[in-house]
Amino acid sequence: MKLIIFGPQGSGKGTQAEVLSAKLKVPHISSGDIFRNQIQSQTELGRLAKDYIDQGKLVPDDLTIKMIKDRLEQSDAGAGFILDGYPRTIAQAEALDRVVNIDQVLEVWISDEESLMRLGGRRSCPVDGTIYHLKFNPPKVQNQCDKCQATLIIRQDDTEPVINKRLAQYHQQTEPLKKYYQLQGKLMAIDGRPPIADVTTEIFNKLGII
Ligand code: AP5
Ligand code: MG
């Protein structure tokens, strides 16, 4: 299954994509995670993307489109994937349509107030990317990844002013994708407000996954 999951910051794209990826046995491809890995590895792409990400701006389309195209060409993505955080602009969606046929698009929606509240409590594993929340999904041992025991971090772009900029970008540049995928008959709206497991159940039900 070739899926896109999109929604505002903190809506649970990464959280739900991890579950879907394990269930469907297809890779979870997160544009944000790829950029963060590139920054950590100090590659040329990481260097170019860093300032945009730190300021809560979108990385330019040409860089992002090429990066995702290269990732989708890898053999593990042939049978399916969950795309998280891409596309974020109409130009990115059109570029994607030129290389693959997407089956379904999940739009997970929450309010801006909820986004701010959730991201304030997010902790992430810098090694395997597992996502936690201090209150809603805490690690078993405080500040330690359940899977690899690494010390959890707060993402650099999870400060209130940067989150507000990211949300503004979302409403301006990414929300028009709703209409784009509605016209293709692929959009499924998912209420992102309930607890994590309930959102997962709604996604599985809507996709017909048992
Ligand atoms: P990216 O990493 O994709 O960040 P984002 O879009 O801001 O989304 P987040 O990762 O913050 O939220 P999420 O929806 O994944 O929520 P999560 O599951 O973690 O992108 C980062 C940056 O990279 C961008 O700003 C941009 O600069 C650049 N970039 C990336 N892609 C790009 C592109 N295509 N084009 C250009 N630039 C690009 O959950 C959040 C928290 O809430 C967690 O703590 C979680 O435990 C908790 N939580 C999740 N679900 C629930 C629930 N149902 N109830 C309670 N808590 C919950
Ligand atoms: Mg994410």
Short mmCIF file of N, CA and C in Angstrom, two decimals, residues 24-168:
data_model
loop_
_atom_site.label_atom_id
_atom_site.label_comp_id
_atom_site.label_asym_id
_atom_site.label_seq_id
_atom_site.Cartn_x
_atom_site.Cartn_y
_atom_site.Cartn_z
N LEU A 24 1.86 -2.94 8.27
CA LEU A 24 1.82 -3.23 6.82
C LEU A 24 3.15 -3.74 6.28
N LYS A 25 4.18 -3.69 7.13
CA LYS A 25 5.53 -4.13 6.74
C LYS A 25 6.03 -3.37 5.51
N VAL A 26 5.85 -2.07 5.55
CA VAL A 26 6.40 -1.19 4.52
C VAL A 26 7.16 -0.07 5.23
N PRO A 27 8.15 0.55 4.59
CA PRO A 27 8.93 1.55 5.29
C PRO A 27 8.16 2.83 5.61
N HIS A 28 8.53 3.41 6.74
CA HIS A 28 8.01 4.73 7.14
C HIS A 28 9.02 5.75 6.63
N ILE A 29 8.61 6.54 5.66
CA ILE A 29 9.54 7.52 5.07
C ILE A 29 9.12 8.91 5.53
N SER A 30 9.91 9.47 6.45
CA SER A 30 9.59 10.78 7.01
C SER A 30 10.60 11.80 6.48
N SER A 31 10.11 12.81 5.76
CA SER A 31 11.03 13.81 5.21
C SER A 31 11.76 14.54 6.34
N GLY A 32 11.04 14.82 7.43
CA GLY A 32 11.68 15.50 8.56
C GLY A 32 12.80 14.66 9.16
N ASP A 33 12.56 13.34 9.33
CA ASP A 33 13.59 12.45 9.88
C ASP A 33 14.80 12.38 8.94
N ILE A 34 14.54 12.33 7.64
CA ILE A 34 15.67 12.26 6.69
C ILE A 34 16.51 13.54 6.80
N PHE A 35 15.84 14.69 6.84
CA PHE A 35 16.59 15.95 6.99
C PHE A 35 17.39 15.96 8.30
N ARG A 36 16.76 15.53 9.39
CA ARG A 36 17.48 15.55 10.68
C ARG A 36 18.69 14.60 10.65
N ASN A 37 18.54 13.45 10.00
CA ASN A 37 19.69 12.53 9.87
C ASN A 37 20.81 13.15 9.05
N GLN A 38 20.41 13.85 8.00
CA GLN A 38 21.41 14.49 7.13
C GLN A 38 22.15 15.60 7.90
N ILE A 39 21.40 16.31 8.74
CA ILE A 39 22.03 17.37 9.55
C ILE A 39 23.02 16.74 10.53
N GLN A 40 22.58 15.67 11.17
CA GLN A 40 23.44 14.99 12.15
C GLN A 40 24.71 14.45 11.48
N SER A 41 24.55 13.95 10.26
CA SER A 41 25.71 13.38 9.54
C SER A 41 26.53 14.46 8.83
N GLN A 42 26.11 15.71 8.96
CA GLN A 42 26.82 16.86 8.38
C GLN A 42 27.06 16.72 6.89
N THR A 43 26.02 16.27 6.18
CA THR A 43 26.12 16.17 4.72
C THR A 43 25.82 17.54 4.10
N GLU A 44 26.05 17.65 2.81
CA GLU A 44 25.75 18.89 2.09
C GLU A 44 24.25 19.21 2.16
N LEU A 45 23.41 18.18 1.98
CA LEU A 45 21.96 18.40 2.06
C LEU A 45 21.58 18.88 3.46
N GLY A 46 22.17 18.26 4.48
CA GLY A 46 21.90 18.66 5.86
C GLY A 46 22.28 20.12 6.10
N ARG A 47 23.43 20.51 5.56
CA ARG A 47 23.90 21.89 5.72
C ARG A 47 22.92 22.87 5.06
N LEU A 48 22.44 22.50 3.87
CA LEU A 48 21.51 23.38 3.16
C LEU A 48 20.15 23.47 3.86
N ALA A 49 19.73 22.34 4.47
CA ALA A 49 18.38 22.31 5.05
C ALA A 49 18.31 22.91 6.45
N LYS A 50 19.42 22.90 7.17
CA LYS A 50 19.41 23.22 8.60
C LYS A 50 18.76 24.58 8.93
N ASP A 51 19.18 25.62 8.25
CA ASP A 51 18.67 26.94 8.59
C ASP A 51 17.15 27.04 8.40
N TYR A 52 16.67 26.43 7.32
CA TYR A 52 15.23 26.47 7.08
C TYR A 52 14.50 25.77 8.22
N ILE A 53 14.98 24.59 8.59
CA ILE A 53 14.29 23.80 9.63
C ILE A 53 14.34 24.53 10.96
N ASP A 54 15.50 25.05 11.31
CA ASP A 54 15.62 25.75 12.61
C ASP A 54 14.69 26.95 12.69
N GLN A 55 14.43 27.58 11.53
CA GLN A 55 13.55 28.76 11.54
C GLN A 55 12.08 28.41 11.31
N GLY A 56 11.79 27.12 11.17
CA GLY A 56 10.40 26.73 10.95
C GLY A 56 9.91 27.01 9.55
N LYS A 57 10.86 27.11 8.60
CA LYS A 57 10.47 27.35 7.20
C LYS A 57 10.52 26.03 6.44
N LEU A 58 9.85 25.98 5.30
CA LEU A 58 9.95 24.78 4.47
C LEU A 58 11.29 24.78 3.74
N VAL A 59 11.89 23.61 3.64
CA VAL A 59 13.09 23.46 2.82
C VAL A 59 12.64 23.63 1.36
N PRO A 60 13.41 24.31 0.50
CA PRO A 60 12.95 24.55 -0.87
C PRO A 60 12.56 23.26 -1.61
N ASP A 61 11.55 23.41 -2.46
CA ASP A 61 11.00 22.26 -3.18
C ASP A 61 12.04 21.47 -3.95
N ASP A 62 12.97 22.16 -4.63
CA ASP A 62 13.91 21.40 -5.48
C ASP A 62 14.72 20.39 -4.65
N LEU A 63 15.19 20.82 -3.49
CA LEU A 63 15.98 19.92 -2.64
C LEU A 63 15.12 18.78 -2.12
N THR A 64 13.91 19.13 -1.68
CA THR A 64 13.04 18.15 -1.03
C THR A 64 12.54 17.11 -2.04
N ILE A 65 12.15 17.58 -3.19
CA ILE A 65 11.62 16.67 -4.21
C ILE A 65 12.69 15.65 -4.62
N LYS A 66 13.90 16.12 -4.82
CA LYS A 66 14.98 15.21 -5.23
C LYS A 66 15.26 14.18 -4.12
N MET A 67 15.29 14.67 -2.90
CA MET A 67 15.58 13.78 -1.77
C MET A 67 14.54 12.64 -1.68
N ILE A 68 13.28 12.99 -1.82
CA ILE A 68 12.23 11.96 -1.69
C ILE A 68 12.23 11.04 -2.91
N LYS A 69 12.48 11.61 -4.07
CA LYS A 69 12.52 10.78 -5.28
C LYS A 69 13.61 9.72 -5.13
N ASP A 70 14.79 10.15 -4.65
CA ASP A 70 15.90 9.20 -4.45
C ASP A 70 15.50 8.13 -3.44
N ARG A 71 14.82 8.54 -2.37
CA ARG A 71 14.44 7.57 -1.33
C ARG A 71 13.43 6.55 -1.87
N LEU A 72 12.49 7.03 -2.69
CA LEU A 72 11.45 6.13 -3.21
C LEU A 72 12.01 5.15 -4.23
N GLU A 73 13.18 5.48 -4.78
CA GLU A 73 13.79 4.56 -5.75
C GLU A 73 14.49 3.40 -5.07
N GLN A 74 14.68 3.48 -3.75
CA GLN A 74 15.34 2.36 -3.05
C GLN A 74 14.40 1.15 -3.04
N SER A 75 15.02 -0.04 -3.06
CA SER A 75 14.22 -1.25 -3.31
C SER A 75 13.17 -1.52 -2.24
N ASP A 76 13.42 -1.11 -0.99
CA ASP A 76 12.44 -1.43 0.06
C ASP A 76 11.13 -0.68 -0.11
N ALA A 77 11.12 0.37 -0.95
CA ALA A 77 9.90 1.16 -1.12
C ALA A 77 9.06 0.65 -2.31
N GLY A 78 9.56 -0.36 -3.00
CA GLY A 78 8.89 -0.83 -4.21
C GLY A 78 7.48 -1.34 -3.96
N ALA A 79 7.30 -2.07 -2.86
CA ALA A 79 5.99 -2.69 -2.60
C ALA A 79 5.04 -1.78 -1.85
N GLY A 80 5.54 -0.69 -1.34
CA GLY A 80 4.67 0.24 -0.60
C GLY A 80 5.47 1.06 0.39
N PHE A 81 4.81 2.06 0.97
CA PHE A 81 5.48 2.95 1.93
C PHE A 81 4.43 3.82 2.61
N ILE A 82 4.85 4.41 3.73
CA ILE A 82 4.04 5.45 4.38
C ILE A 82 4.86 6.72 4.29
N LEU A 83 4.37 7.68 3.55
CA LEU A 83 5.08 8.96 3.41
C LEU A 83 4.57 9.92 4.46
N ASP A 84 5.46 10.39 5.31
CA ASP A 84 5.09 11.27 6.43
C ASP A 84 5.82 12.60 6.27
N GLY A 85 5.06 13.68 6.07
CA GLY A 85 5.69 15.00 5.96
C GLY A 85 6.00 15.40 4.53
N TYR A 86 5.67 14.57 3.61
CA TYR A 86 5.82 14.87 2.18
C TYR A 86 4.60 14.31 1.47
N PRO A 87 3.96 15.02 0.56
CA PRO A 87 4.26 16.38 0.11
C PRO A 87 3.71 17.44 1.07
N ARG A 88 4.28 18.64 0.97
CA ARG A 88 3.81 19.78 1.78
C ARG A 88 3.44 20.97 0.92
N THR A 89 3.62 20.84 -0.38
CA THR A 89 3.22 21.92 -1.30
C THR A 89 2.60 21.24 -2.53
N ILE A 90 1.84 22.01 -3.28
CA ILE A 90 1.24 21.44 -4.50
C ILE A 90 2.34 21.00 -5.47
N ALA A 91 3.41 21.78 -5.55
CA ALA A 91 4.51 21.40 -6.47
C ALA A 91 5.09 20.04 -6.06
N GLN A 92 5.21 19.80 -4.75
CA GLN A 92 5.73 18.49 -4.29
C GLN A 92 4.75 17.37 -4.64
N ALA A 93 3.46 17.65 -4.50
CA ALA A 93 2.45 16.61 -4.80
C ALA A 93 2.47 16.28 -6.30
N GLU A 94 2.60 17.31 -7.12
CA GLU A 94 2.62 17.07 -8.57
C GLU A 94 3.87 16.27 -8.96
N ALA A 95 5.00 16.60 -8.32
CA ALA A 95 6.23 15.86 -8.62
C ALA A 95 6.08 14.39 -8.21
N LEU A 96 5.41 14.16 -7.08
CA LEU A 96 5.19 12.79 -6.62
C LEU A 96 4.31 12.02 -7.59
N ASP A 97 3.24 12.67 -8.06
CA ASP A 97 2.33 12.02 -9.01
C ASP A 97 3.05 11.61 -10.30
N ARG A 98 4.14 12.29 -10.59
CA ARG A 98 4.87 11.92 -11.83
C ARG A 98 5.69 10.64 -11.64
N VAL A 99 5.95 10.24 -10.39
CA VAL A 99 6.79 9.05 -10.20
C VAL A 99 6.10 7.84 -9.56
N VAL A 100 5.02 8.06 -8.81
CA VAL A 100 4.31 6.91 -8.22
C VAL A 100 2.81 7.15 -8.22
N ASN A 101 2.07 6.05 -8.06
CA ASN A 101 0.62 6.16 -7.94
C ASN A 101 0.24 5.90 -6.49
N ILE A 102 -0.17 6.96 -5.81
CA ILE A 102 -0.52 6.87 -4.39
C ILE A 102 -1.91 6.24 -4.25
N ASP A 103 -2.08 5.33 -3.25
CA ASP A 103 -3.38 4.68 -3.06
C ASP A 103 -4.33 5.54 -2.22
N GLN A 104 -3.86 5.96 -1.05
CA GLN A 104 -4.74 6.72 -0.14
C GLN A 104 -3.94 7.82 0.55
N VAL A 105 -4.67 8.86 0.95
CA VAL A 105 -4.04 9.98 1.67
C VAL A 105 -4.81 10.20 2.97
N LEU A 106 -4.10 10.09 4.09
CA LEU A 106 -4.74 10.29 5.39
C LEU A 106 -4.44 11.71 5.87
N GLU A 107 -5.49 12.46 6.14
CA GLU A 107 -5.29 13.80 6.71
C GLU A 107 -5.70 13.73 8.18
N VAL A 108 -4.71 13.82 9.07
CA VAL A 108 -5.01 13.76 10.50
C VAL A 108 -5.15 15.18 11.01
N TRP A 109 -6.32 15.52 11.54
CA TRP A 109 -6.54 16.92 11.92
C TRP A 109 -6.65 17.11 13.44
N ILE A 110 -6.05 18.20 13.90
CA ILE A 110 -6.19 18.67 15.29
C ILE A 110 -6.15 20.20 15.24
N SER A 111 -6.44 20.84 16.37
CA SER A 111 -6.40 22.31 16.40
C SER A 111 -4.97 22.80 16.64
N ASP A 112 -4.73 24.08 16.36
CA ASP A 112 -3.41 24.66 16.62
C ASP A 112 -3.08 24.63 18.12
N GLU A 113 -4.09 24.81 18.96
CA GLU A 113 -3.86 24.79 20.41
C GLU A 113 -3.34 23.42 20.84
N GLU A 114 -3.95 22.37 20.28
CA GLU A 114 -3.54 20.99 20.60
C GLU A 114 -2.10 20.75 20.11
N SER A 115 -1.78 21.28 18.91
CA SER A 115 -0.41 21.12 18.37
C SER A 115 0.60 21.67 19.36
N LEU A 116 0.36 22.89 19.82
CA LEU A 116 1.30 23.53 20.73
C LEU A 116 1.42 22.73 22.02
N MET A 117 0.32 22.26 22.52
CA MET A 117 0.31 21.52 23.78
C MET A 117 1.11 20.20 23.62
N ARG A 118 0.87 19.51 22.53
CA ARG A 118 1.55 18.22 22.34
C ARG A 118 3.06 18.39 22.13
N LEU A 119 3.41 19.36 21.30
CA LEU A 119 4.84 19.48 20.98
C LEU A 119 5.65 19.96 22.19
N GLY A 120 4.97 20.65 23.10
CA GLY A 120 5.63 21.07 24.34
C GLY A 120 6.08 19.87 25.16
N GLY A 121 5.41 18.74 25.01
CA GLY A 121 5.75 17.56 25.83
C GLY A 121 6.41 16.46 25.04
N ARG A 122 6.76 16.73 23.78
CA ARG A 122 7.34 15.66 22.97
C ARG A 122 8.80 15.41 23.34
N ARG A 123 9.18 14.16 23.37
CA ARG A 123 10.58 13.77 23.48
C ARG A 123 10.82 12.74 22.37
N SER A 124 12.02 12.78 21.74
CA SER A 124 12.31 11.86 20.64
C SER A 124 13.62 11.15 20.88
N CYS A 125 13.70 9.94 20.34
CA CYS A 125 14.97 9.21 20.42
C CYS A 125 15.87 9.66 19.27
N PRO A 126 17.08 10.15 19.57
CA PRO A 126 17.96 10.63 18.49
C PRO A 126 18.54 9.48 17.68
N VAL A 127 18.42 8.25 18.17
CA VAL A 127 19.03 7.10 17.47
C VAL A 127 18.02 6.42 16.55
N ASP A 128 16.87 6.00 17.09
CA ASP A 128 15.93 5.27 16.23
C ASP A 128 14.66 6.07 15.90
N GLY A 129 14.55 7.30 16.40
CA GLY A 129 13.43 8.17 16.02
C GLY A 129 12.13 7.90 16.76
N THR A 130 12.11 6.98 17.71
CA THR A 130 10.85 6.70 18.43
C THR A 130 10.36 7.97 19.13
N ILE A 131 9.04 8.16 19.06
CA ILE A 131 8.44 9.40 19.57
C ILE A 131 7.70 9.13 20.88
N TYR A 132 7.94 9.99 21.86
CA TYR A 132 7.28 9.86 23.16
C TYR A 132 6.60 11.18 23.50
N HIS A 133 5.76 11.13 24.53
CA HIS A 133 5.20 12.35 25.11
C HIS A 133 5.23 12.19 26.62
N LEU A 134 5.64 13.26 27.30
CA LEU A 134 5.80 13.17 28.76
C LEU A 134 4.54 12.65 29.44
N LYS A 135 3.37 13.07 28.92
CA LYS A 135 2.12 12.69 29.58
C LYS A 135 1.36 11.61 28.80
N PHE A 136 1.27 11.75 27.46
CA PHE A 136 0.39 10.88 26.69
C PHE A 136 1.03 9.59 26.22
N ASN A 137 2.35 9.55 26.20
CA ASN A 137 3.04 8.33 25.75
C ASN A 137 4.44 8.32 26.35
N PRO A 138 4.52 8.22 27.70
CA PRO A 138 5.84 8.35 28.34
C PRO A 138 6.71 7.11 28.15
N PRO A 139 8.03 7.28 28.14
CA PRO A 139 8.91 6.10 28.09
C PRO A 139 8.81 5.35 29.42
N LYS A 140 9.21 4.07 29.40
CA LYS A 140 9.11 3.27 30.64
C LYS A 140 10.04 3.82 31.71
N VAL A 141 11.27 4.19 31.28
CA VAL A 141 12.23 4.80 32.19
C VAL A 141 12.36 6.26 31.77
N GLN A 142 12.29 7.15 32.76
CA GLN A 142 12.28 8.59 32.45
C GLN A 142 13.44 8.98 31.53
N ASN A 143 13.11 9.67 30.45
CA ASN A 143 14.11 10.22 29.54
C ASN A 143 14.97 9.21 28.80
N GLN A 144 14.50 7.97 28.72
CA GLN A 144 15.30 6.92 28.06
C GLN A 144 14.43 6.17 27.05
N CYS A 145 15.00 5.94 25.86
CA CYS A 145 14.24 5.23 24.83
C CYS A 145 13.98 3.78 25.26
N ASP A 146 12.72 3.34 25.12
CA ASP A 146 12.37 1.96 25.50
C ASP A 146 13.12 0.95 24.65
N LYS A 147 13.36 1.31 23.38
CA LYS A 147 13.91 0.32 22.44
C LYS A 147 15.42 0.24 22.50
N CYS A 148 16.10 1.41 22.60
CA CYS A 148 17.57 1.36 22.50
C CYS A 148 18.29 2.03 23.68
N GLN A 149 17.50 2.48 24.65
CA GLN A 149 18.05 3.07 25.89
C GLN A 149 18.81 4.40 25.69
N ALA A 150 18.76 4.96 24.49
CA ALA A 150 19.43 6.26 24.29
C ALA A 150 18.69 7.34 25.10
N THR A 151 19.42 8.41 25.44
CA THR A 151 18.79 9.54 26.15
C THR A 151 17.92 10.33 25.18
N LEU A 152 16.69 10.60 25.59
CA LEU A 152 15.74 11.29 24.70
C LEU A 152 16.08 12.77 24.58
N ILE A 153 15.69 13.35 23.45
CA ILE A 153 15.98 14.77 23.21
C ILE A 153 14.70 15.55 22.91
N ILE A 154 14.82 16.87 23.05
CA ILE A 154 13.75 17.77 22.61
C ILE A 154 14.17 18.30 21.24
N ARG A 155 13.30 18.21 20.25
CA ARG A 155 13.68 18.71 18.92
C ARG A 155 13.93 20.21 18.96
N GLN A 156 14.95 20.63 18.20
CA GLN A 156 15.34 22.05 18.21
C GLN A 156 14.23 22.97 17.71
N ASP A 157 13.37 22.42 16.83
CA ASP A 157 12.31 23.27 16.28
C ASP A 157 11.03 23.22 17.12
N ASP A 158 11.09 22.59 18.29
CA ASP A 158 9.91 22.52 19.16
C ASP A 158 9.87 23.64 20.20
N THR A 159 10.18 24.85 19.79
CA THR A 159 10.00 26.00 20.69
C THR A 159 8.74 26.72 20.22
N GLU A 160 8.08 27.43 21.12
CA GLU A 160 6.78 28.02 20.76
C GLU A 160 6.83 28.95 19.54
N PRO A 161 7.82 29.87 19.46
CA PRO A 161 7.82 30.74 18.27
C PRO A 161 8.02 29.96 16.97
N VAL A 162 8.86 28.94 17.01
CA VAL A 162 9.10 28.16 15.78
C VAL A 162 7.87 27.30 15.45
N ILE A 163 7.23 26.75 16.46
CA ILE A 163 6.01 25.95 16.20
C ILE A 163 4.95 26.84 15.54
N ASN A 164 4.82 28.08 16.03
CA ASN A 164 3.83 28.98 15.43
C ASN A 164 4.13 29.26 13.97
N LYS A 165 5.43 29.40 13.65
CA LYS A 165 5.80 29.63 12.24
C LYS A 165 5.49 28.39 11.41
N ARG A 166 5.78 27.20 11.98
CA ARG A 166 5.52 25.96 11.24
C ARG A 166 4.02 25.80 10.99
N LEU A 167 3.21 26.17 11.99
CA LEU A 167 1.76 26.05 11.81
C LEU A 167 1.26 27.02 10.73
N ALA A 168 1.83 28.22 10.72
CA ALA A 168 1.42 29.20 9.71
C ALA A 168 1.75 28.68 8.31
#
